Amino acid sequence: MKVLALGGAGAMGAVAVRTALDVSGVEEIVVADRDLGAADAVARRFAAARVPIRALEVDITDKARLRAALEPADLVLNIVGPYYRFGVAVLRTAIETQTHYLDICDDWEPTLRMLDLDEMARAHGVCAVIGMGASPGISNLLAAVAAAELDSIRDVYTAWPVDVGDDGDTKEQAQLLGPGDRPTAAAIHWMQQASGTITAVRAGRLAEQRPLSPIALSLPGGRRGTAYSIGHPEPITLQRTLKPSGDALNLMVVKPGTVAYLDTLRRDLDADKLTEQQAATAFARPGLRRILRSIPSALRSRGPGTLPPFFAVATGDKQGDPRVVLAHLNLAGPKSEPVRSALRDMARITGIPLALGMAQVIDGTASRPGVHPPEAVIEPGRFFADLGAVLGSDDGTPLYLVEQESPA
C-alpha cells in the first residue's frame, strides 16, 4: 500500500514512519506536514530505506489539499492533533476518498463522533482504527487480553503511569513544555481531560463523572493501591466491545502530591481562573501558592502502593466463580529494559503501536470495514509479538503477563 503519514514530521509521526518502513506491504510513504522543511528532513533521514519516501506540504484545514493528498493513498496514518479539532474531519475525508485510516486519538469527545461514522466507512469499504497508540491502544489490547479469560465481565479499568515506575522516571511531566517553554499539545490535552466532566461507564452505561476521582484497587499477586480517573477514550470503546455490566474507567497511576496539585489546577480551571494553556504551564512549572494549597489534599490522598504502572484489569465470572484478571506490561528484570525505556519516551510508545496496527490492516488481519477501536480488530498476540520485536525484547521474555485470582 501507499501510505500517507499526516503529521509525519512530528516526534510521534517520525517514529511511526521509521517503524512503517519495515512493515511488509508498504510500497511508498509520503511524509505530509504543514511544515514542508520538517517533512523533507524526515524523508531525507530515511532516504536509504528500501521503501521510497518523500515529503509533501499539507495543511489539513485546507479541505481541497487534504483531499488531494488522500486520494492517491491507500492508507493514512493521522498523527495531527488535537483530535477534538481535526480528527472527525480527517476521518470523514479519508472515508470519502476510500483511504484506510489509523490514528492515535486520545480525546473521548471526538471518539464518540468518529464511531458514529462506522456505517459510512462500511459503505465505502474503509477500515478505520482509532486510538492505536499507547493509551488508548496498548491499554485496550491489555483489557481485551484480560477480558478473554472471563465468561462475563463486570468492571474494566485501564491504567497508565504519570510519575511512578520502578526507576522513578516521569514519562508525562518531562514532555509538557515545547520550544519557547510553550505547553505542548499533550499538556493542554491533559488539562482538558482533568477538568470539567468526563464520560466513563457506570452500571454498563455511559455517564458523566468528575475526573481525578480515587479508585481503590485490589489486584492479583497481592497488589494494592489507589489510582485516579481521567478523561480518555478507553471506557467509551470498551463499553461497546466488552460490554461490562458495571464500571469502566481510564486511570492514572500517580503520586498523591502530583494528583493533589493537578486537582488544584482542576478547581481553578473549572472556576475560569485559568485557561487550559495557563494550567498546562503551571503544571510543568508548579507555583508555590498552588503547591501550598494542594498540601492538605496530598496528605489525605492515597498513593499507588504496589500497583503496576501500566495495566488493565477486568472483573467478572469464570465458570460461575468470581474472578479478577490482571494484564500488565512485564517490567521485571533486566530483560525488560527495552520496554521500560519505551515507556519513558512518549513518542516511541505511541508511534510504534500505530505502525504495528497498520501492519495488521495491510496484511488483512484487521481489514473489516468500519470505524473500530483497537480491541475490536487488532489481534493482541500478533501485536505484542511485533512490539517485542521492534523494541528489541523478543528474546523469549513475555512482553506482558496475565494473572488472575478469586477475590477475597
Coordinates of C-alpha atoms in Angstrom, one line a residue:
M1 CA 0.0 0.0 0.0
K2 CA 0.9 3.6 -0.5
V3 CA 0.9 5.2 3.0
L4 CA 0.3 8.9 3.8
A5 CA 1.7 10.0 7.2
L6 CA -0.2 13.2 8.1
G7 CA 1.8 15.0 10.7
G8 CA 4.7 12.6 10.0
A9 CA 7.3 15.4 10.7
G10 CA 6.4 15.5 14.4
A11 CA 8.1 13.3 17.1
M12 CA 5.4 10.6 17.2
G13 CA 4.9 10.8 13.4
A14 CA 8.6 10.3 12.7
V15 CA 8.7 7.2 15.0
A16 CA 5.6 5.8 13.2
V17 CA 7.3 6.5 9.8
R18 CA 10.5 4.8 10.9
T19 CA 8.6 1.7 12.1
A20 CA 6.4 1.7 9.0
L21 CA 9.5 1.4 6.7
D22 CA 10.0 -2.2 7.9
V23 CA 6.3 -3.2 7.5
S24 CA 5.7 -5.7 4.8
G25 CA 3.4 -4.5 2.0
V26 CA 4.4 -0.8 2.3
E27 CA 5.4 0.4 -1.2
E28 CA 5.7 4.1 -0.5
I29 CA 5.5 6.6 2.4
V30 CA 4.6 10.2 2.0
V31 CA 5.5 12.4 5.0
A32 CA 2.9 15.1 4.9
D33 CA 3.1 18.2 7.2
R34 CA 2.2 21.9 7.0
D35 CA 5.9 22.4 7.6
L36 CA 7.5 21.2 4.4
G37 CA 11.0 21.7 5.6
A38 CA 10.4 19.5 8.6
A39 CA 8.7 16.8 6.4
D40 CA 11.6 16.9 4.0
A41 CA 14.1 16.5 6.9
V42 CA 12.3 13.3 8.0
A43 CA 12.1 12.0 4.4
R44 CA 15.9 12.6 3.9
R45 CA 16.7 11.0 7.3
F46 CA 15.2 7.7 6.0
A47 CA 16.1 8.1 2.3
A48 CA 18.3 5.0 2.4
A49 CA 15.4 2.7 3.4
R50 CA 14.1 0.1 1.0
V51 CA 10.8 1.9 0.7
P52 CA 10.6 5.1 -1.4
I53 CA 9.8 8.1 0.9
R54 CA 9.1 11.7 0.0
A55 CA 7.7 14.9 1.6
L56 CA 4.5 16.8 0.9
E57 CA 3.2 20.1 2.2
V58 CA -0.4 19.7 3.5
D59 CA -2.4 22.0 5.7
I60 CA -5.3 19.8 6.9
T61 CA -7.5 22.9 7.4
D62 CA -7.4 23.3 3.6
K63 CA -10.0 20.7 2.6
A64 CA -9.1 20.6 -1.1
R65 CA -5.4 20.0 -0.4
L66 CA -6.3 17.4 2.2
R67 CA -8.5 15.5 -0.3
A68 CA -5.8 15.8 -3.0
A69 CA -3.2 14.2 -0.6
L70 CA -5.5 11.4 0.4
E71 CA -6.9 10.4 -3.0
P72 CA -3.7 8.6 -4.3
A73 CA -3.0 7.0 -0.9
D74 CA -4.2 3.5 0.1
L75 CA -3.8 4.2 3.8
V76 CA -3.4 7.2 6.0
L77 CA -1.7 7.5 9.4
N78 CA -3.3 10.6 11.0
I79 CA -0.9 11.9 13.7
V80 CA -2.3 15.5 13.7
G81 CA -3.8 16.8 16.9
P82 CA -5.6 17.9 18.7
Y83 CA -8.2 15.4 17.6
Y84 CA -11.1 17.2 19.1
R85 CA -10.4 19.8 16.3
F86 CA -9.2 17.7 13.4
G87 CA -10.0 14.0 14.0
V88 CA -13.5 13.8 12.7
A89 CA -12.8 16.0 9.6
V90 CA -9.8 14.0 8.5
L91 CA -11.5 10.6 9.1
R92 CA -14.6 11.7 7.1
T93 CA -12.4 12.8 4.2
A94 CA -10.4 9.6 4.3
I95 CA -13.7 7.6 4.1
E96 CA -14.9 9.7 1.2
T97 CA -11.6 9.0 -0.7
Q98 CA -11.7 5.3 0.3
T99 CA -8.5 5.5 2.2
H100 CA -7.9 3.2 5.1
Y101 CA -7.2 5.1 8.3
L102 CA -5.4 4.8 11.6
D103 CA -4.8 7.5 14.3
I104 CA -3.7 7.9 17.9
C105 CA -6.8 9.9 19.1
D106 CA -6.8 10.2 22.9
D107 CA -9.8 12.5 23.2
W108 CA -13.0 10.9 24.3
E109 CA -15.3 13.5 22.7
P110 CA -14.2 13.0 19.1
T111 CA -14.0 9.3 19.7
L112 CA -17.8 9.2 20.1
R113 CA -18.3 11.3 16.9
M114 CA -15.8 9.1 14.9
L115 CA -17.5 5.9 16.0
D116 CA -20.7 7.4 14.5
L117 CA -19.0 7.3 11.1
D118 CA -19.0 3.5 11.2
E119 CA -21.8 3.0 8.8
M120 CA -20.3 5.5 6.3
A121 CA -17.0 3.7 6.5
R122 CA -18.6 0.3 5.9
A123 CA -20.5 1.6 2.9
H124 CA -17.2 2.9 1.4
G125 CA -15.2 -0.3 2.3
V126 CA -12.8 1.6 4.5
C127 CA -11.2 0.1 7.6
A128 CA -10.5 2.8 10.2
V129 CA -8.8 2.1 13.6
I130 CA -8.9 4.9 16.0
G131 CA -6.8 5.3 19.2
M132 CA -4.0 3.0 18.1
G133 CA -1.2 4.3 20.4
A134 CA -0.2 3.6 23.9
S135 CA -3.2 4.7 25.9
P136 CA -5.5 4.2 24.1
G137 CA -4.0 1.4 22.1
I138 CA -1.8 -0.9 24.1
S139 CA -4.2 -0.3 27.1
N140 CA -7.2 -1.5 25.0
L141 CA -5.4 -4.7 23.9
L142 CA -4.4 -5.5 27.5
A143 CA -8.0 -5.1 28.5
A144 CA -9.1 -7.4 25.7
V145 CA -6.5 -10.0 26.9
A146 CA -7.8 -9.8 30.5
A147 CA -11.4 -10.0 29.4
A148 CA -10.8 -13.0 27.2
E149 CA -10.2 -15.0 30.5
L150 CA -13.8 -14.3 31.7
D151 CA -17.2 -15.7 30.7
S152 CA -18.9 -12.4 31.7
I153 CA -17.4 -9.0 32.5
R154 CA -18.4 -6.6 35.3
D155 CA -15.8 -3.9 35.6
V156 CA -12.9 -2.9 33.3
Y157 CA -10.1 -0.5 34.3
T158 CA -7.1 0.6 32.2
A159 CA -4.2 2.5 33.8
W160 CA -1.0 4.3 32.7
P161 CA 1.9 5.8 34.6
V162 CA 2.3 9.5 35.3
D163 CA 5.2 9.9 37.8
V164 CA 5.7 6.4 39.1
G165 CA 7.7 3.4 38.0
D166 CA 10.4 1.0 39.0
D167 CA 13.1 3.6 38.2
G168 CA 11.3 6.7 39.3
D169 CA 11.3 8.3 35.9
T170 CA 8.5 10.6 34.9
K171 CA 7.0 9.9 31.5
E172 CA 4.5 12.7 31.2
Q173 CA 5.9 15.6 33.1
A174 CA 9.1 15.6 31.1
Q175 CA 7.2 16.4 27.9
L176 CA 4.9 19.2 29.0
L177 CA 6.8 22.2 27.5
G178 CA 8.0 22.6 23.9
P179 CA 10.1 25.3 22.2
G180 CA 10.0 28.6 23.9
D181 CA 8.6 27.0 27.1
R182 CA 5.2 26.8 25.5
P183 CA 2.9 24.0 26.7
T184 CA 2.8 21.1 24.3
A185 CA -0.5 19.8 22.7
A186 CA -0.2 16.8 25.0
A187 CA 0.0 19.0 28.1
I188 CA -3.1 21.0 27.0
H189 CA -5.0 17.8 26.3
W190 CA -4.1 16.6 29.8
M191 CA -5.6 19.7 31.4
Q192 CA -8.8 19.3 29.3
Q193 CA -9.2 15.7 30.4
A194 CA -8.6 16.5 34.1
S195 CA -11.2 19.3 34.3
G196 CA -14.9 19.7 33.8
T197 CA -16.6 16.4 33.5
I198 CA -15.6 13.2 31.7
T199 CA -17.6 10.4 30.1
A200 CA -17.0 7.0 31.5
V201 CA -19.1 3.9 32.2
R202 CA -21.3 3.3 35.3
A203 CA -23.6 0.3 35.6
G204 CA -22.9 -0.6 32.0
R205 CA -23.9 2.8 30.6
L206 CA -22.1 5.9 29.5
A207 CA -22.2 8.5 32.3
E208 CA -20.7 11.9 33.1
Q209 CA -18.3 11.9 36.1
R210 CA -15.9 14.2 37.8
P211 CA -12.2 13.5 36.8
L212 CA -9.5 12.8 39.4
S213 CA -11.7 10.5 41.5
P214 CA -9.8 7.9 43.5
I215 CA -10.3 4.3 42.7
A216 CA -9.0 1.8 45.2
L217 CA -7.9 -1.5 43.6
S218 CA -7.0 -4.9 44.8
L219 CA -5.2 -6.9 42.1
P220 CA -3.9 -10.4 41.8
G221 CA -0.5 -11.0 43.4
G222 CA -1.4 -9.0 46.5
R223 CA -1.0 -5.7 44.7
R224 CA -2.9 -2.9 46.4
G225 CA -3.2 0.8 45.7
T226 CA -5.3 3.8 44.5
A227 CA -5.4 5.3 41.0
Y228 CA -7.3 8.3 39.7
S229 CA -9.8 8.8 36.9
I230 CA -9.0 10.8 33.8
G231 CA -10.9 11.5 30.6
H232 CA -9.9 9.1 27.8
P233 CA -11.4 7.0 25.0
E234 CA -10.9 3.6 26.6
P235 CA -14.2 3.5 28.6
I236 CA -16.1 4.7 25.6
T237 CA -14.9 1.9 23.3
L238 CA -14.7 -0.9 25.9
Q239 CA -18.3 -0.3 26.7
R240 CA -19.1 -1.2 23.1
T241 CA -16.7 -4.1 22.7
L242 CA -16.5 -5.8 26.0
K243 CA -20.0 -4.8 27.3
P244 CA -19.2 -4.6 31.0
S245 CA -22.2 -4.7 33.3
G246 CA -20.5 -2.5 35.8
D247 CA -18.0 0.3 35.5
A248 CA -15.2 1.2 33.1
L249 CA -12.6 3.9 33.7
N250 CA -9.2 5.0 32.5
L251 CA -6.9 5.7 35.4
M252 CA -3.6 7.4 36.2
V253 CA -1.1 5.7 38.4
V254 CA 0.2 8.8 40.1
K255 CA 1.7 10.0 43.4
P256 CA -0.5 11.8 45.9
G257 CA 1.4 15.1 45.7
T258 CA 1.0 15.2 41.9
V259 CA -2.7 14.4 41.8
A260 CA -3.3 16.9 44.6
Y261 CA -1.6 19.6 42.6
L262 CA -3.4 18.6 39.5
D263 CA -6.7 18.8 41.4
T264 CA -5.8 22.3 42.5
L265 CA -5.4 23.2 38.8
R266 CA -8.7 21.5 38.0
R267 CA -10.6 23.6 40.5
D268 CA -9.0 26.8 39.1
L269 CA -9.9 25.7 35.6
D270 CA -13.5 24.9 36.5
A271 CA -13.7 28.3 38.1
D272 CA -12.4 30.0 35.0
K273 CA -9.4 31.3 36.9
L274 CA -7.0 29.7 34.3
T275 CA -7.1 28.8 30.7
E276 CA -6.0 25.3 29.6
Q277 CA -2.7 26.7 28.3
Q278 CA -2.0 28.5 31.6
A279 CA -2.9 25.4 33.5
A280 CA -0.6 23.3 31.4
T281 CA 2.3 25.7 32.0
A282 CA 1.5 25.9 35.7
F283 CA 1.6 22.1 35.9
A284 CA 5.0 22.0 34.2
R285 CA 6.3 24.8 36.4
P286 CA 4.5 24.4 39.7
G287 CA 3.9 27.7 41.7
L288 CA 4.5 28.0 45.4
R289 CA 0.9 29.2 46.2
R290 CA -0.7 26.3 44.4
I291 CA 1.7 23.8 46.0
L292 CA 0.8 25.1 49.4
R293 CA -3.0 24.9 48.6
S294 CA -2.5 21.3 47.4
I295 CA -0.7 20.1 50.6
P296 CA -3.8 19.2 52.6
S297 CA -5.3 17.2 49.8
A298 CA -1.9 15.5 49.2
L299 CA -1.9 14.4 52.9
R300 CA -5.4 13.0 52.6
S301 CA -4.8 11.2 49.2
R302 CA -3.9 7.6 48.9
G303 CA -1.0 6.6 46.7
P304 CA -0.4 3.9 44.1
G305 CA 1.0 1.4 46.6
T306 CA 2.1 -1.7 44.7
L307 CA 0.0 -1.2 41.6
P308 CA 1.9 -1.9 38.3
P309 CA 2.5 1.2 36.3
F310 CA 0.8 0.1 33.0
F311 CA -2.1 -2.4 33.2
A312 CA -5.7 -3.4 32.5
V313 CA -7.9 -5.3 35.0
A314 CA -11.2 -7.0 34.3
T315 CA -13.5 -8.4 36.9
G316 CA -16.3 -10.9 36.3
D317 CA -17.2 -14.6 36.4
K318 CA -15.4 -17.6 35.0
Q319 CA -17.3 -20.9 35.1
G320 CA -19.6 -19.5 37.7
D321 CA -17.0 -18.2 40.0
P322 CA -16.0 -14.5 40.5
R323 CA -12.6 -13.7 39.1
V324 CA -10.2 -10.8 38.9
V325 CA -7.8 -10.8 35.9
L326 CA -4.8 -8.5 35.6
A327 CA -2.9 -8.0 32.3
H328 CA 0.2 -5.8 32.6
L329 CA 3.4 -5.0 30.8
N330 CA 6.3 -7.1 32.0
L331 CA 8.7 -4.6 33.7
A332 CA 10.5 -7.1 35.9
G333 CA 14.2 -8.0 35.4
P334 CA 17.0 -6.7 33.2
K335 CA 15.4 -8.3 30.0
S336 CA 12.6 -5.8 30.3
E337 CA 14.7 -2.7 29.9
P338 CA 13.6 -2.1 26.3
V339 CA 10.0 -1.9 27.5
R340 CA 10.9 0.4 30.4
S341 CA 12.9 2.6 28.0
A342 CA 10.0 2.9 25.6
L343 CA 7.6 3.8 28.4
R344 CA 9.9 6.8 29.2
D345 CA 9.6 8.0 25.6
M346 CA 6.1 9.1 24.7
A347 CA 6.9 9.4 21.0
R348 CA 8.1 5.7 20.8
I349 CA 5.5 4.1 23.0
T350 CA 2.8 5.9 20.9
G351 CA 4.3 5.9 17.4
I352 CA 5.4 2.3 17.2
P353 CA 2.0 0.8 18.1
L354 CA 0.4 3.0 15.3
A355 CA 2.7 1.5 12.7
L356 CA 2.2 -2.1 14.0
G357 CA -1.6 -1.6 13.9
M358 CA -1.2 -0.5 10.3
A359 CA 0.7 -3.7 9.6
Q360 CA -2.4 -5.7 10.5
V361 CA -4.6 -3.6 8.3
I362 CA -2.2 -4.1 5.3
D363 CA -1.9 -7.8 5.6
G364 CA -5.7 -8.3 6.1
T365 CA -5.7 -9.3 9.8
A366 CA -7.6 -6.2 10.6
S367 CA -9.4 -5.4 7.3
R368 CA -13.0 -5.4 8.3
P369 CA -14.7 -2.1 7.0
G370 CA -16.0 0.3 9.6
V371 CA -14.7 2.5 12.4
H372 CA -13.1 0.4 15.1
P373 CA -11.2 0.8 18.4
P374 CA -8.0 -1.4 18.6
E375 CA -9.6 -4.2 20.7
A376 CA -12.3 -4.8 18.0
V377 CA -10.0 -5.7 15.1
I378 CA -6.3 -5.8 16.2
E379 CA -5.1 -9.3 17.1
P380 CA -3.3 -8.9 20.5
G381 CA -1.0 -11.9 20.4
R382 CA 0.4 -10.8 17.0
F383 CA 0.6 -7.2 18.1
F384 CA 2.6 -7.8 21.3
A385 CA 4.9 -10.2 19.4
D386 CA 5.6 -7.5 16.9
L387 CA 6.0 -4.9 19.6
G388 CA 8.6 -7.0 21.4
A389 CA 10.5 -7.5 18.1
V390 CA 10.6 -3.7 17.4
L391 CA 11.6 -2.9 21.0
G392 CA 14.3 -5.5 21.0
S393 CA 12.8 -7.6 23.8
D394 CA 11.9 -10.6 21.6
D395 CA 14.3 -13.0 23.5
G396 CA 11.6 -15.2 24.8
T397 CA 10.7 -12.9 27.7
P398 CA 6.9 -12.3 27.6
L399 CA 6.1 -8.6 26.9
Y400 CA 3.0 -8.8 29.1
L401 CA 1.8 -11.0 31.9
V402 CA -1.7 -12.3 32.8
E403 CA -2.5 -13.1 36.4
Q404 CA -5.9 -14.0 37.9
E405 CA -7.4 -14.9 41.2
S406 CA -10.8 -15.1 43.0
P407 CA -11.5 -12.0 45.1
A408 CA -11.2 -12.4 48.8

